PDB file of C-alpha atoms in Angstrom:
ATOM      1  CA  MET U   1     110.352  58.137  51.962  1.00 81.00           C
ATOM      2  CA  SER U   2     106.952  58.019  53.823  1.00 92.00           C
ATOM      3  CA  VAL U   3     104.744  60.493  55.448  1.00 94.00           C
ATOM      4  CA  ALA U   4     103.692  59.998  59.071  1.00 94.00           C
ATOM      5  CA  ILE U   5     101.356  62.215  60.938  1.00 95.00           C
ATOM      6  CA  ASP U   6     101.298  61.468  64.915  1.00 94.00           C
ATOM      7  CA  ASN U   7      99.482  62.896  67.718  1.00 93.00           C
ATOM      8  CA  VAL U   8     101.348  65.263  70.265  1.00 92.00           C
ATOM      9  CA  TYR U   9     101.777  63.398  73.493  1.00 90.00           C
ATOM     10  CA  SER U  10     103.278  64.770  76.878  1.00 89.00           C
ATOM     11  CA  ASN U  11     106.864  63.405  76.111  1.00 91.00           C
ATOM     12  CA  ASN U  12     106.867  64.994  72.374  1.00 89.00           C
ATOM     13  CA  GLU U  13     105.438  68.537  73.405  1.00 89.00           C
ATOM     14  CA  GLY U  14     108.774  70.237  73.600  1.00 91.00           C
ATOM     15  CA  MET U  15     109.535  68.945  69.960  1.00 91.00           C
ATOM     16  CA  PHE U  16     106.174  70.028  68.416  1.00 91.00           C
ATOM     17  CA  ALA U  17     106.795  73.786  70.477  1.00 89.00           C
ATOM     18  CA  LYS U  18     110.258  73.675  68.637  1.00 90.00           C
ATOM     19  CA  LEU U  19     108.215  72.485  65.439  1.00 90.00           C
ATOM     20  CA  CYS U  20     106.377  75.584  65.423  1.00 86.00           C
ATOM     21  CA  SER U  21     108.729  78.078  66.724  1.00 86.00           C
ATOM     22  CA  ALA U  22     111.177  77.312  63.635  1.00 85.00           C
ATOM     23  CA  CYS U  23     108.063  76.790  61.084  1.00 79.00           C
ATOM     24  CA  ASN U  24     106.799  80.101  61.845  1.00 69.00           C
ATOM     25  CA  SER U  25     110.168  81.862  61.585  1.00 51.00           C
ATOM     26  CA  SER U  26     110.501  80.743  58.036  1.00 43.00           C
ATOM     27  CA  GLY U  27     107.168  82.496  57.237  1.00 39.00           C
ATOM     28  CA  ALA U  28     104.110  80.058  57.776  1.00 43.00           C
ATOM     29  CA  GLY U  29     102.102  82.815  57.156  1.00 44.00           C
ATOM     30  CA  VAL U  30      98.918  81.069  59.099  1.00 48.00           C
ATOM     31  CA  ALA U  31      96.788  83.502  61.651  1.00 44.00           C
ATOM     32  CA  GLY U  32      96.071  82.210  65.012  1.00 44.00           C
ATOM     33  CA  SER U  33      97.896  79.479  65.867  1.00 43.00           C
ATOM     34  CA  ALA U  34      96.966  79.558  69.329  1.00 46.00           C
ATOM     35  CA  ALA U  35      96.227  76.417  70.723  1.00 52.00           C
ATOM     36  CA  GLY U  36      92.716  76.253  72.246  1.00 57.00           C
ATOM     37  CA  ARG U  37      90.343  73.668  73.917  1.00 61.00           C
ATOM     38  CA  ASP U  38      89.002  72.054  70.757  1.00 73.00           C
ATOM     39  CA  SER U  39      92.519  72.155  69.051  1.00 85.00           C
ATOM     40  CA  ILE U  40      93.886  68.884  67.300  1.00 91.00           C
ATOM     41  CA  GLN U  41      97.925  68.959  67.407  1.00 92.00           C
ATOM     42  CA  GLN U  42      99.737  66.911  65.241  1.00 95.00           C
ATOM     43  CA  ILE U  43     103.755  66.173  64.615  1.00 95.00           C
ATOM     44  CA  VAL U  44     104.146  65.413  60.979  1.00 96.00           C
ATOM     45  CA  TYR U  45     106.992  63.101  59.821  1.00 96.00           C
ATOM     46  CA  PHE U  46     109.356  62.133  56.823  1.00 96.00           C
ATOM     47  CA  GLY U  47     110.839  58.796  57.393  1.00 92.00           C
ATOM     48  CA  GLU U  48     111.576  59.326  61.051  1.00 93.00           C
ATOM     49  CA  VAL U  49     112.541  63.075  60.743  1.00 94.00           C
ATOM     50  CA  PRO U  50     109.943  65.107  62.389  1.00 95.00           C
ATOM     51  CA  VAL U  51     109.601  67.649  60.163  1.00 95.00           C
ATOM     52  CA  GLY U  52     106.230  69.683  60.725  1.00 94.00           C
ATOM     53  CA  ALA U  53     103.684  70.754  62.570  1.00 94.00           C
ATOM     54  CA  LEU U  54      99.894  70.404  62.018  1.00 94.00           C
ATOM     55  CA  GLN U  55      96.938  72.113  64.293  1.00 93.00           C
ATOM     56  CA  THR U  56      93.578  72.326  63.547  1.00 93.00           C
ATOM     57  CA  THR U  57      90.241  73.347  65.624  1.00 91.00           C
ATOM     58  CA  LEU U  58      86.595  71.661  64.793  1.00 90.00           C
ATOM     59  CA  GLN U  59      83.922  74.355  64.754  1.00 88.00           C
ATOM     60  CA  GLN U  60      81.000  73.066  65.183  1.00 84.00           C
ATOM     61  CA  LYS U  61      79.125  76.415  65.491  1.00 78.00           C
ATOM     62  CA  LYS U  62      79.833  78.910  62.897  1.00 72.00           C
ATOM     63  CA  ARG U  63      80.687  82.237  65.377  1.00 70.00           C
ATOM     64  CA  SER U  64      81.279  84.841  63.084  1.00 69.00           C
ATOM     65  CA  ALA U  65      82.483  85.870  59.234  1.00 65.00           C
ATOM     66  CA  GLU U  66      85.751  84.960  59.923  1.00 66.00           C
ATOM     67  CA  VAL U  67      84.932  81.548  62.205  1.00 74.00           C
ATOM     68  CA  PRO U  68      82.850  79.474  60.199  1.00 80.00           C
ATOM     69  CA  LYS U  69      81.685  75.959  60.843  1.00 87.00           C
ATOM     70  CA  GLY U  70      84.199  73.376  59.821  1.00 91.00           C
ATOM     71  CA  GLN U  71      87.898  72.379  60.385  1.00 93.00           C
ATOM     72  CA  GLN U  72      90.177  75.491  60.592  1.00 92.00           C
ATOM     73  CA  ILE U  73      93.651  74.964  60.041  1.00 93.00           C
ATOM     74  CA  ASN U  74      95.182  77.083  62.866  1.00 90.00           C
ATOM     75  CA  LEU U  75      99.152  75.713  61.382  1.00 90.00           C
ATOM     76  CA  LEU U  76     100.160  73.556  58.722  1.00 91.00           C
ATOM     77  CA  ALA U  77     103.864  73.757  58.425  1.00 89.00           C
ATOM     78  CA  VAL U  78     106.969  72.273  57.349  1.00 93.00           C
ATOM     79  CA  LEU U  79     110.395  72.817  58.530  1.00 93.00           C
ATOM     80  CA  PRO U  80     112.302  75.034  55.271  1.00 91.00           C
ATOM     81  CA  ALA U  81     115.257  72.362  54.552  1.00 93.00           C
ATOM     82  CA  TYR U  82     112.165  69.778  53.714  1.00 94.00           C
ATOM     83  CA  SER U  83     109.744  72.589  52.085  1.00 89.00           C
ATOM     84  CA  LYS U  84     110.591  71.388  48.646  1.00 90.00           C
ATOM     85  CA  LYS U  85     108.800  68.167  49.005  1.00 92.00           C
ATOM     86  CA  PRO U  86     105.134  68.815  48.050  1.00 91.00           C
ATOM     87  CA  GLU U  87     104.013  65.641  49.384  1.00 94.00           C
ATOM     88  CA  ILE U  88     104.653  66.378  53.057  1.00 95.00           C
ATOM     89  CA  ARG U  89     102.429  69.127  52.920  1.00 93.00           C
ATOM     90  CA  GLU U  90      99.677  67.300  50.622  1.00 94.00           C
ATOM     91  CA  GLN U  91      99.546  64.649  53.114  1.00 95.00           C
ATOM     92  CA  MET U  92      98.812  67.011  55.428  1.00 95.00           C
ATOM     93  CA  LEU U  93      96.161  68.394  53.965  1.00 96.00           C
ATOM     94  CA  GLN U  94      94.671  64.883  53.464  1.00 96.00           C
ATOM     95  CA  TRP U  95      94.869  64.522  56.912  1.00 96.00           C
ATOM     96  CA  VAL U  96      93.037  67.732  57.689  1.00 96.00           C
ATOM     97  CA  GLU U  97      90.130  67.074  55.138  1.00 96.00           C
ATOM     98  CA  THR U  98      89.682  63.443  56.232  1.00 96.00           C
ATOM     99  CA  GLN U  99      89.490  64.425  60.300  1.00 93.00           C
ATOM    100  CA  CYS U 100      86.669  66.835  58.581  1.00 93.00           C
ATOM    101  CA  THR U 101      84.873  64.254  57.378  1.00 94.00           C
ATOM    102  CA  LYS U 102      84.875  62.211  60.137  1.00 93.00           C
ATOM    103  CA  ASN U 103      83.343  64.940  62.012  1.00 89.00           C
ATOM    104  CA  HIS U 104      80.865  65.374  59.576  1.00 91.00           C
ATOM    105  CA  GLN U 105      81.661  68.672  58.715  1.00 91.00           C
ATOM    106  CA  HIS U 106      82.112  69.565  55.092  1.00 94.00           C
ATOM    107  CA  LEU U 107      84.414  72.894  55.307  1.00 94.00           C
ATOM    108  CA  VAL U 108      88.106  73.128  55.614  1.00 95.00           C
ATOM    109  CA  TYR U 109      89.615  76.490  56.304  1.00 94.00           C
ATOM    110  CA  VAL U 110      92.909  78.309  57.080  1.00 93.00           C
ATOM    111  CA  GLN U 111      92.986  82.264  57.392  1.00 90.00           C
ATOM    112  CA  LEU U 112      96.526  83.895  56.421  1.00 87.00           C
ATOM    113  CA  ASP U 113      97.595  86.488  58.480  1.00 79.00           C
ATOM    114  CA  ASP U 114      98.668  89.823  56.131  1.00 73.00           C
ATOM    115  CA  THR U 115     102.698  88.373  55.940  1.00 72.00           C
ATOM    116  CA  ALA U 116     101.629  85.309  54.483  1.00 75.00           C
ATOM    117  CA  GLU U 117     103.728  85.003  51.289  1.00 81.00           C
ATOM    118  CA  GLU U 118     102.446  85.115  48.117  1.00 85.00           C
ATOM    119  CA  GLN U 119     103.081  81.501  47.331  1.00 86.00           C
ATOM    120  CA  LEU U 120     101.044  80.213  50.502  1.00 87.00           C
ATOM    121  CA  HIS U 121      98.112  82.010  48.774  1.00 88.00           C
ATOM    122  CA  GLU U 122      98.831  80.333  45.712  1.00 91.00           C
ATOM    123  CA  TRP U 123      99.683  76.805  47.402  1.00 92.00           C
ATOM    124  CA  TYR U 124      96.181  76.772  49.039  1.00 94.00           C
ATOM    125  CA  THR U 125      94.631  77.936  46.080  1.00 94.00           C
ATOM    126  CA  THR U 126      96.058  75.176  43.792  1.00 95.00           C
ATOM    127  CA  GLN U 127      94.552  73.147  46.185  1.00 96.00           C
ATOM    128  CA  GLY U 128      91.192  74.007  45.918  1.00 97.00           C
ATOM    129  CA  PHE U 129      90.827  76.468  48.189  1.00 96.00           C
ATOM    130  CA  GLN U 130      88.725  79.854  47.414  1.00 95.00           C
ATOM    131  CA  ARG U 131      89.095  82.919  48.796  1.00 92.00           C
ATOM    132  CA  ASN U 132      86.215  84.076  50.991  1.00 90.00           C
ATOM    133  CA  PRO U 133      84.621  87.550  49.168  1.00 89.00           C
ATOM    134  CA  GLU U 134      83.810  88.997  52.527  1.00 87.00           C
ATOM    135  CA  THR U 135      87.050  88.078  54.533  1.00 86.00           C
ATOM    136  CA  PRO U 136      90.053  88.416  51.874  1.00 84.00           C
ATOM    137  CA  THR U 137      92.251  87.056  54.196  1.00 87.00           C
ATOM    138  CA  LEU U 138      90.264  83.593  54.652  1.00 91.00           C
ATOM    139  CA  TYR U 139      90.674  80.817  52.239  1.00 93.00           C
ATOM    140  CA  GLU U 140      87.738  77.888  52.308  1.00 94.00           C
ATOM    141  CA  LYS U 141      87.469  74.341  50.276  1.00 96.00           C
ATOM    142  CA  GLN U 142      84.184  72.560  50.119  1.00 96.00           C
ATOM    143  CA  LEU U 143      84.712  69.010  50.680  1.00 94.00           C
TER     144      LEU U 143
END
């Protein structure tokens, strides 16, 4: 089956909210998943089944050590029943990286909260992210 990523429209906002709720209750571990004015929200499908939620924010100016310039991942979460399918998260990350380069940015980053499972930290590390020495909860990937 294939993974598809689609925009959130007014007719599927409820689905996005349900996916966010279901994924966060399973310990998605990503801090700051509130929607902002510049955020991009996506629903992720496996086949035709909605299985994940993705939210990123383009930061065009460095605001602080915790908010550098680049594409910030606010939420990258998959329903527990589909979390054993690595291609889903990998396609989600690839989509984020593509958006980052389209916007002429070279950094993708995520801030994991203190309750994030160790597996999540390991997943980002295996995907090429490095922990920021100044802000240990911040993981960055140069493109």
